[in-house]
Short mmCIF file of C-alpha atoms and ligand atoms in Angstrom, two decimals:
data_model
loop_
_atom_site.label_atom_id
_atom_site.label_comp_id
_atom_site.label_asym_id
_atom_site.label_seq_id
_atom_site.Cartn_x
_atom_site.Cartn_y
_atom_site.Cartn_z
CA UNK A 1 13.65 43.58 58.52
CA UNK A 2 14.90 40.79 56.34
CA UNK A 3 17.63 38.96 58.20
CA UNK A 4 19.83 38.33 55.20
CA UNK A 5 19.65 41.95 54.12
CA UNK A 6 20.66 42.97 57.62
CA UNK A 7 23.73 40.75 57.43
CA UNK A 8 24.68 42.29 54.09
CA UNK A 9 24.30 45.77 55.53
CA UNK A 10 26.29 44.93 58.60
CA UNK A 11 29.14 43.54 56.59
CA UNK A 12 29.22 46.69 54.46
CA UNK A 13 29.16 48.87 57.57
CA UNK A 14 31.86 46.90 59.29
CA UNK A 15 34.18 47.04 56.34
CA UNK A 16 33.51 50.73 55.92
CA UNK A 17 33.61 51.43 59.62
CA UNK A 18 37.21 50.39 60.00
CA UNK A 19 38.33 53.59 58.32
CA UNK A 20 40.88 55.77 60.04
CA UNK A 21 38.62 58.34 61.59
CA UNK A 22 40.62 59.15 64.69
CA UNK A 23 41.89 62.43 63.25
CA UNK A 24 38.40 63.72 62.55
CA UNK A 25 36.50 65.32 65.40
CA UNK A 26 33.12 65.49 63.69
CA UNK A 27 31.39 62.26 62.88
CA UNK A 28 27.64 61.84 62.55
CA UNK A 29 25.90 58.48 62.40
CA UNK A 30 22.17 58.39 61.78
CA UNK A 31 20.27 55.10 61.54
CA UNK A 32 16.60 55.02 60.70
CA UNK A 33 13.88 52.99 59.00
CA UNK A 34 12.62 54.06 55.58
CA UNK A 35 11.55 52.43 52.32
CA UNK A 36 10.82 49.25 54.24
CA UNK A 37 14.42 48.77 55.35
CA UNK A 38 17.12 50.06 57.70
CA UNK A 39 19.38 52.83 56.56
CA UNK A 40 22.50 54.38 58.07
CA UNK A 41 24.15 57.62 57.08
CA UNK A 42 27.68 58.16 58.33
CA UNK A 43 29.33 61.48 57.57
CA UNK A 44 32.67 62.93 58.66
CA UNK A 45 34.06 66.43 59.00
CA UNK A 46 32.72 69.91 59.72
CA UNK A 47 28.96 70.02 59.34
CA UNK A 48 28.59 66.23 59.36
CA UNK A 49 25.53 66.27 61.61
CA UNK A 50 23.57 68.79 59.58
CA UNK A 51 24.54 67.03 56.34
CA UNK A 52 23.33 63.70 57.73
CA UNK A 53 20.10 65.32 58.95
CA UNK A 54 19.40 66.86 55.56
CA UNK A 55 20.18 63.59 53.75
CA UNK A 56 17.84 61.68 56.04
CA UNK A 57 15.08 64.26 55.52
CA UNK A 58 15.47 63.86 51.76
CA UNK A 59 15.16 60.07 51.94
CA UNK A 60 12.05 60.33 54.15
CA UNK A 61 10.54 62.83 51.71
CA UNK A 62 11.15 60.50 48.76
CA UNK A 63 9.79 57.53 50.73
CA UNK A 64 6.55 59.41 51.26
CA UNK A 65 6.30 60.02 47.49
CA UNK A 66 7.09 56.46 46.39
CA UNK A 67 5.51 54.25 49.04
CA UNK A 68 2.98 51.84 47.51
CA UNK A 69 0.98 51.68 50.73
CA UNK A 70 0.96 55.30 51.96
CA UNK A 71 -2.38 56.77 50.82
CA UNK A 72 -0.77 60.18 50.34
CA UNK A 73 2.02 58.98 48.02
CA UNK A 74 2.32 59.65 44.31
CA UNK A 75 2.44 55.91 43.64
CA UNK A 76 -0.70 55.24 45.66
CA UNK A 77 -2.47 58.00 43.72
CA UNK A 78 -1.51 56.61 40.33
CA UNK A 79 -2.35 53.04 41.36
CA UNK A 80 -5.83 54.23 42.32
CA UNK A 81 -6.38 56.57 39.39
CA UNK A 82 -8.56 54.18 37.33
CA UNK A 83 -6.90 55.22 34.12
CA UNK A 84 -7.31 58.97 34.54
CA UNK A 85 -4.30 61.32 34.22
CA UNK A 86 -2.58 61.87 37.53
CA UNK A 87 -0.46 64.87 38.47
CA UNK A 88 2.66 64.12 40.42
CA UNK A 89 5.91 65.55 41.70
CA UNK A 90 8.91 66.17 39.48
CA UNK A 91 10.93 63.65 41.52
CA UNK A 92 8.45 60.89 40.67
CA UNK A 93 8.20 61.88 37.01
CA UNK A 94 12.01 62.00 36.70
CA UNK A 95 12.46 58.59 38.27
CA UNK A 96 9.70 57.03 36.17
CA UNK A 97 11.13 58.45 32.96
CA UNK A 98 14.61 57.21 33.88
CA UNK A 99 13.23 53.76 34.76
CA UNK A 100 11.25 53.53 31.51
CA UNK A 101 14.47 54.17 29.58
CA UNK A 102 16.15 51.24 31.32
CA UNK A 103 13.03 49.10 30.74
CA UNK A 104 13.43 49.83 27.05
CA UNK A 105 17.19 49.18 27.00
CA UNK A 106 16.82 45.87 28.88
CA UNK A 107 13.82 44.71 26.80
CA UNK A 108 11.56 44.80 29.84
CA UNK A 109 13.76 42.79 32.23
CA UNK A 110 12.93 45.51 34.73
CA UNK A 111 9.33 46.70 34.60
CA UNK A 112 7.59 48.78 37.28
CA UNK A 113 4.21 47.39 36.18
CA UNK A 114 5.25 43.97 37.56
CA UNK A 115 3.68 44.99 40.89
CA UNK A 116 0.49 42.82 40.64
CA UNK A 117 2.75 39.74 40.33
CA UNK A 118 5.00 40.81 43.22
CA UNK A 119 1.85 41.20 45.31
CA UNK A 120 0.34 37.87 44.19
CA UNK A 121 3.49 35.94 45.11
CA UNK A 122 3.13 37.49 48.58
CA UNK A 123 6.20 39.70 48.65
CA UNK A 124 4.24 42.77 49.74
CA UNK A 125 2.49 41.26 52.77
CA UNK A 126 4.95 38.38 53.38
CA UNK A 127 1.96 36.01 53.07
CA UNK A 128 3.71 33.93 50.45
CA UNK A 129 1.75 32.04 47.83
CA UNK A 130 2.57 30.06 44.68
CA UNK A 131 0.03 31.12 42.04
CA UNK A 132 -1.24 28.79 39.35
CA UNK A 133 -0.19 29.22 35.72
CA UNK A 134 -3.64 30.54 34.98
CA UNK A 135 -3.47 33.14 37.76
CA UNK A 136 -0.05 34.24 36.52
CA UNK A 137 -1.24 34.57 32.93
CA UNK A 138 -4.22 36.67 33.94
CA UNK A 139 -2.00 39.06 35.91
CA UNK A 140 0.62 39.20 33.15
CA UNK A 141 -1.99 40.86 30.94
CA UNK A 142 -1.56 43.90 33.18
CA UNK A 143 2.25 43.95 32.97
CA UNK A 144 3.60 46.16 30.20
CA UNK A 145 5.62 49.29 30.83
CA UNK A 146 4.98 50.53 27.28
CA UNK A 147 1.36 51.22 28.25
CA UNK A 148 2.42 53.77 30.88
CA UNK A 149 2.50 57.29 29.57
CA UNK A 150 4.44 59.99 31.31
CA UNK A 151 3.79 63.57 30.26
CA UNK A 152 4.85 66.91 31.72
CA UNK A 153 3.66 66.85 35.31
CA UNK A 154 1.45 63.78 34.95
CA UNK A 155 1.13 60.08 34.26
CA UNK A 156 -1.56 57.88 32.77
CA UNK A 157 -1.71 54.27 33.93
CA UNK A 158 -4.37 52.14 32.21
CA UNK A 159 -7.05 50.71 34.46
CA UNK A 160 -6.13 47.41 36.09
CA UNK A 161 -2.40 48.13 36.04
CA UNK A 162 -0.29 48.98 39.10
CA UNK A 163 3.27 50.22 39.47
CA UNK A 164 5.96 50.07 42.13
CA UNK A 165 9.38 51.72 42.16
CA UNK A 166 10.84 49.21 44.63
CA UNK A 167 13.59 48.18 42.23
CA UNK A 168 14.91 51.74 41.74
CA UNK A 169 13.70 53.93 44.61
CA UNK A 170 16.47 53.18 47.09
CA UNK A 171 19.12 53.78 44.44
CA UNK A 172 17.65 57.16 43.49
CA UNK A 173 17.17 58.09 47.17
CA UNK A 174 20.82 57.26 47.90
CA UNK A 175 22.00 59.26 44.91
CA UNK A 176 19.98 62.36 45.83
CA UNK A 177 20.92 62.08 49.50
CA UNK A 178 24.62 61.85 48.55
CA UNK A 179 24.26 65.01 46.45
CA UNK A 180 22.89 66.81 49.50
CA UNK A 181 25.77 65.57 51.64
CA UNK A 182 28.23 66.88 49.05
CA UNK A 183 26.41 70.24 48.91
CA UNK A 184 27.10 70.52 52.65
CA UNK A 185 30.80 70.43 51.84
CA UNK A 186 31.32 66.89 53.14
CA UNK A 187 34.09 64.95 51.40
CA UNK A 188 33.81 61.72 53.38
CA UNK A 189 30.52 59.90 53.92
CA UNK A 190 28.99 56.50 53.51
CA UNK A 191 25.27 56.08 52.97
CA UNK A 192 23.85 52.64 53.49
CA UNK A 193 20.42 52.83 51.94
CA UNK A 194 19.04 49.40 52.77
CA UNK A 195 22.10 47.58 51.48
CA UNK A 196 22.54 49.94 48.51
CA UNK A 197 25.80 51.70 49.28
CA UNK A 198 26.49 55.22 48.16
CA UNK A 199 29.92 56.59 48.98
CA UNK A 200 30.87 60.25 49.08
CA UNK A 201 34.55 60.99 48.53
CA UNK A 202 36.95 58.69 50.33
CA UNK A 203 37.66 57.64 53.89
CA UNK A 204 38.99 60.35 56.14
CA UNK A 205 42.50 58.93 55.82
CA UNK A 206 42.25 59.45 52.05
CA UNK A 207 41.97 55.74 51.29
CA UNK A 208 39.17 54.24 49.20
CA UNK A 209 36.09 52.90 50.96
CA UNK A 210 36.32 49.14 51.36
CA UNK A 211 32.95 47.46 50.93
CA UNK A 212 32.30 43.82 51.71
CA UNK A 213 30.58 41.82 48.98
CA UNK A 214 28.24 39.28 50.47
CA UNK A 215 28.74 35.58 49.68
CA UNK A 216 25.28 34.63 48.33
CA UNK A 217 25.71 31.09 49.66
CA UNK A 218 26.63 31.90 53.26
CA UNK A 219 26.74 34.83 55.63
CA UNK A 220 30.38 35.47 54.74
CA UNK A 221 32.06 38.22 52.74
CA UNK A 222 33.27 36.81 49.44
CA UNK A 223 35.37 39.81 48.48
CA UNK A 224 36.10 43.46 49.02
CA UNK A 225 35.42 46.31 46.58
CA UNK A 226 37.46 49.51 46.95
CA UNK A 227 35.69 52.62 45.69
CA UNK A 228 35.62 56.40 45.96
CA UNK A 229 32.54 58.51 45.19
CA UNK A 230 30.61 55.55 43.75
CA UNK A 231 27.38 53.72 44.32
CA UNK A 232 27.54 49.95 44.80
CA UNK A 233 24.26 48.05 44.56
CA UNK A 234 23.65 44.30 44.72
CA UNK A 235 20.55 42.34 43.75
CA UNK A 236 20.21 38.64 44.41
CA UNK A 237 17.57 36.08 45.12
CA UNK A 238 19.23 35.26 48.46
CA UNK A 239 18.23 38.69 49.78
CA UNK A 240 14.58 37.72 50.03
CA UNK A 241 12.87 34.46 49.17
CA UNK A 242 10.48 31.85 50.49
CA UNK A 243 10.50 28.08 50.23
CA UNK A 244 7.52 25.99 49.18
CA UNK A 245 7.69 22.25 48.44
CA UNK A 246 11.51 22.48 48.80
CA UNK A 247 11.72 25.06 46.05
CA UNK A 248 13.00 28.59 46.56
CA UNK A 249 11.06 31.53 45.14
CA UNK A 250 12.84 34.90 45.19
CA UNK A 251 11.51 38.47 45.24
CA UNK A 252 12.74 39.42 41.76
CA UNK A 253 10.18 38.43 39.14
CA UNK A 254 10.86 37.91 35.46
CA UNK A 255 8.27 40.18 33.79
CA UNK A 256 8.14 37.92 30.74
CA UNK A 257 7.10 34.78 32.63
CA UNK A 258 5.66 36.17 35.86
CA UNK A 259 7.90 33.69 37.71
CA UNK A 260 10.54 34.46 40.34
CA UNK A 261 13.96 34.53 38.71
CA UNK A 262 15.68 31.16 38.70
CA UNK A 263 18.71 31.31 36.44
CA UNK A 264 22.49 30.88 36.60
CA UNK A 265 23.09 34.03 38.66
CA UNK A 266 23.29 34.22 42.43
CA UNK A 267 23.93 37.96 42.59
CA UNK A 268 24.63 41.00 40.46
CA UNK A 269 26.56 43.98 41.81
CA UNK A 270 26.65 47.20 39.82
CA UNK A 271 29.25 49.90 40.50
CA UNK A 272 28.79 53.39 39.01
CA UNK A 273 28.67 57.08 39.88
CA UNK A 274 24.92 57.04 39.39
CA UNK A 275 23.05 55.18 42.16
CA UNK A 276 19.81 54.99 40.18
CA UNK A 277 21.56 53.29 37.29
CA UNK A 278 23.13 50.82 39.74
CA UNK A 279 19.79 49.92 41.33
CA UNK A 280 17.87 49.64 38.06
CA UNK A 281 20.56 47.55 36.40
CA UNK A 282 21.22 45.26 39.36
CA UNK A 283 17.59 44.14 39.18
CA UNK A 284 17.39 44.02 35.36
CA UNK A 285 20.68 42.16 34.84
CA UNK A 286 19.77 39.66 37.55
CA UNK A 287 16.67 38.84 35.48
CA UNK A 288 18.77 38.56 32.29
CA UNK A 289 21.17 35.87 33.59
CA UNK A 290 24.95 35.72 33.29
CA UNK A 291 25.31 35.77 29.49
CA UNK A 292 22.70 38.49 29.16
CA UNK A 293 24.37 40.61 31.84
CA UNK A 294 27.83 40.21 30.28
CA UNK A 295 26.60 41.14 26.84
CA UNK A 296 24.65 44.11 28.23
CA UNK A 297 27.90 45.34 29.82
CA UNK A 298 29.80 44.81 26.56
CA UNK A 299 27.23 46.92 24.71
CA UNK A 300 26.71 49.64 27.32
CA UNK A 301 29.16 49.38 30.22
CA UNK A 302 31.78 51.81 29.00
CA UNK A 303 29.39 54.31 27.38
CA UNK A 304 27.03 54.34 30.38
CA UNK A 305 29.85 54.23 32.94
CA UNK A 306 29.16 51.13 35.02
CA UNK A 307 30.98 47.99 36.09
CA UNK A 308 29.71 44.61 37.21
CA UNK A 309 30.56 41.82 39.60
CA UNK A 310 28.46 38.76 38.77
CA UNK A 311 28.41 35.72 41.04
CA UNK A 312 27.03 32.61 39.37
CA UNK A 313 25.15 29.72 40.88
CA UNK A 314 28.32 27.66 40.67
CA UNK A 315 30.31 30.34 42.57
CA UNK A 316 32.26 31.68 39.61
CA UNK A 317 32.81 35.42 39.63
CA UNK A 318 32.80 37.63 36.54
CA UNK A 319 34.30 41.09 37.03
CA UNK A 320 34.33 43.79 34.35
CA UNK A 321 37.55 45.55 33.47
CA UNK A 322 36.88 48.90 35.15
CA UNK A 323 36.63 47.42 38.64
CA UNK A 324 38.90 44.39 38.44
CA UNK A 325 41.90 45.99 40.10
CA UNK A 326 39.63 47.30 42.86
CA UNK A 327 38.19 43.90 43.70
CA UNK A 328 39.90 41.33 45.92
CA UNK A 329 38.70 37.98 47.18
CA UNK A 330 38.45 37.62 50.96
CA UNK A 331 40.66 35.25 52.92
CA UNK A 332 39.35 31.72 52.51
CA UNK A 333 37.85 32.42 49.08
CA UNK A 334 41.07 32.24 47.06
CA UNK A 335 39.91 29.02 45.37
CA UNK A 336 37.13 30.87 43.57
CA UNK A 337 37.70 31.57 39.92
CA UNK A 338 37.53 35.25 38.97
CA UNK A 339 36.91 35.78 35.25
CA UNK A 340 37.85 39.16 33.82
CA UNK A 341 35.30 40.59 31.39
CA UNK A 342 36.58 43.09 28.85
P1 LIG B 401 15.82 45.25 46.82
O1 LIG B 401 15.18 46.58 46.58
O2 LIG B 401 14.94 44.28 47.51
O3 LIG B 401 17.18 45.35 47.42
P2 LIG B 401 15.91 45.14 43.96
O4 LIG B 401 16.45 46.51 43.74
O5 LIG B 401 16.47 44.09 43.07
O6 LIG B 401 16.09 44.62 45.41
O7 LIG B 401 14.36 45.28 43.73
C1 LIG B 401 13.51 44.19 43.92
C2 LIG B 401 12.12 44.71 44.20
O8 LIG B 401 11.58 45.31 43.01
C3 LIG B 401 11.20 43.57 44.54
O9 LIG B 401 11.09 43.40 45.93
C4 LIG B 401 9.87 43.98 43.89
O10 LIG B 401 9.17 44.87 44.73
C5 LIG B 401 10.31 44.74 42.67
N1 LIG B 401 10.53 43.88 41.50
C6 LIG B 401 10.70 42.54 41.43
N2 LIG B 401 10.98 42.14 40.17
C7 LIG B 401 10.99 43.27 39.43
C8 LIG B 401 11.22 43.53 38.05
N3 LIG B 401 11.52 42.55 37.18
N4 LIG B 401 11.15 44.82 37.63
C9 LIG B 401 10.85 45.81 38.48
N5 LIG B 401 10.64 45.64 39.79
C10 LIG B 401 10.71 44.39 40.26
MG1 LIG B 402 17.31 47.33 42.04
#
């Protein structure tokens, strides 16, 4: 478990946990390990336990489809298919098709074929390594989402290429798990899917969920986001990185350069109904930098239904218009400048 991610999760849980639950007899809390991270499902009301059980089962099922290392997963099969067509589950096809759309819309800022670079930099095994320019260029020849073809029930991945759904899988898992919780008639639940938060309804006292936004420069909570029935997903280099020769290298790689992202953003938080959109965009917009993220929101934010909270390297915060009244700085952070984006 990555320590910094744990802190982020804890702060989200703590903020959410202070809801007024005393009037509700049924509360189910289920914590477990999946998709390489800790998850917690908290559901309230009649049927909370069975809803939480079903949501957990769904996440474990999706994990077994999308794991890069599990020899029985869809992703393992396609990564070892040597260019031949590979049948796979509808869930995997749907997620890949959705991801490829976002790849296209973000000009390849997110790209599931980046996997060979993620592996080379050591983020899969945690045996970190700084590759040479030559090594990076050789691997970049195998990074190009446009070469992936997804057809009904199958996918063709050219030989030498590998994919990984790490940048979108938790978001989709949270979204599908939340749908299951809702189908159980639950109107108050909080799913913490490895730091990706998916809320169902509101708190049991009818108030919005209050989620802590992590300060990328310390272990503190820089602000609080109030939401109902939304997903809230943050990507940032601070979540996972290593240091070599006094330089930090983070786990999000720019598919155009093969280098860990090092731009003017410290974190990107995406708020939307759709958890998959949040996860895909948090990674992609982090790669694009502050100006790129703002202009992507201006072009697509209202039509696609998402809002952003961007924290820059110099601790400025940019908040888009749909979420600005639901965002408040924490005590002690009042000096920070919050720029409204409209
Ligand atoms: P996390 O899942 O760690 O919270 P992200 O959703 O931002 O954070 O996904 C980052 C993960 O996605 C990395 O750990 C890596 O496996 C993979 N990845 C890194 N860079 C990219 C990229 N540009 N496009 C697609 N996947 C990426
Ligand atoms: Mg992501």
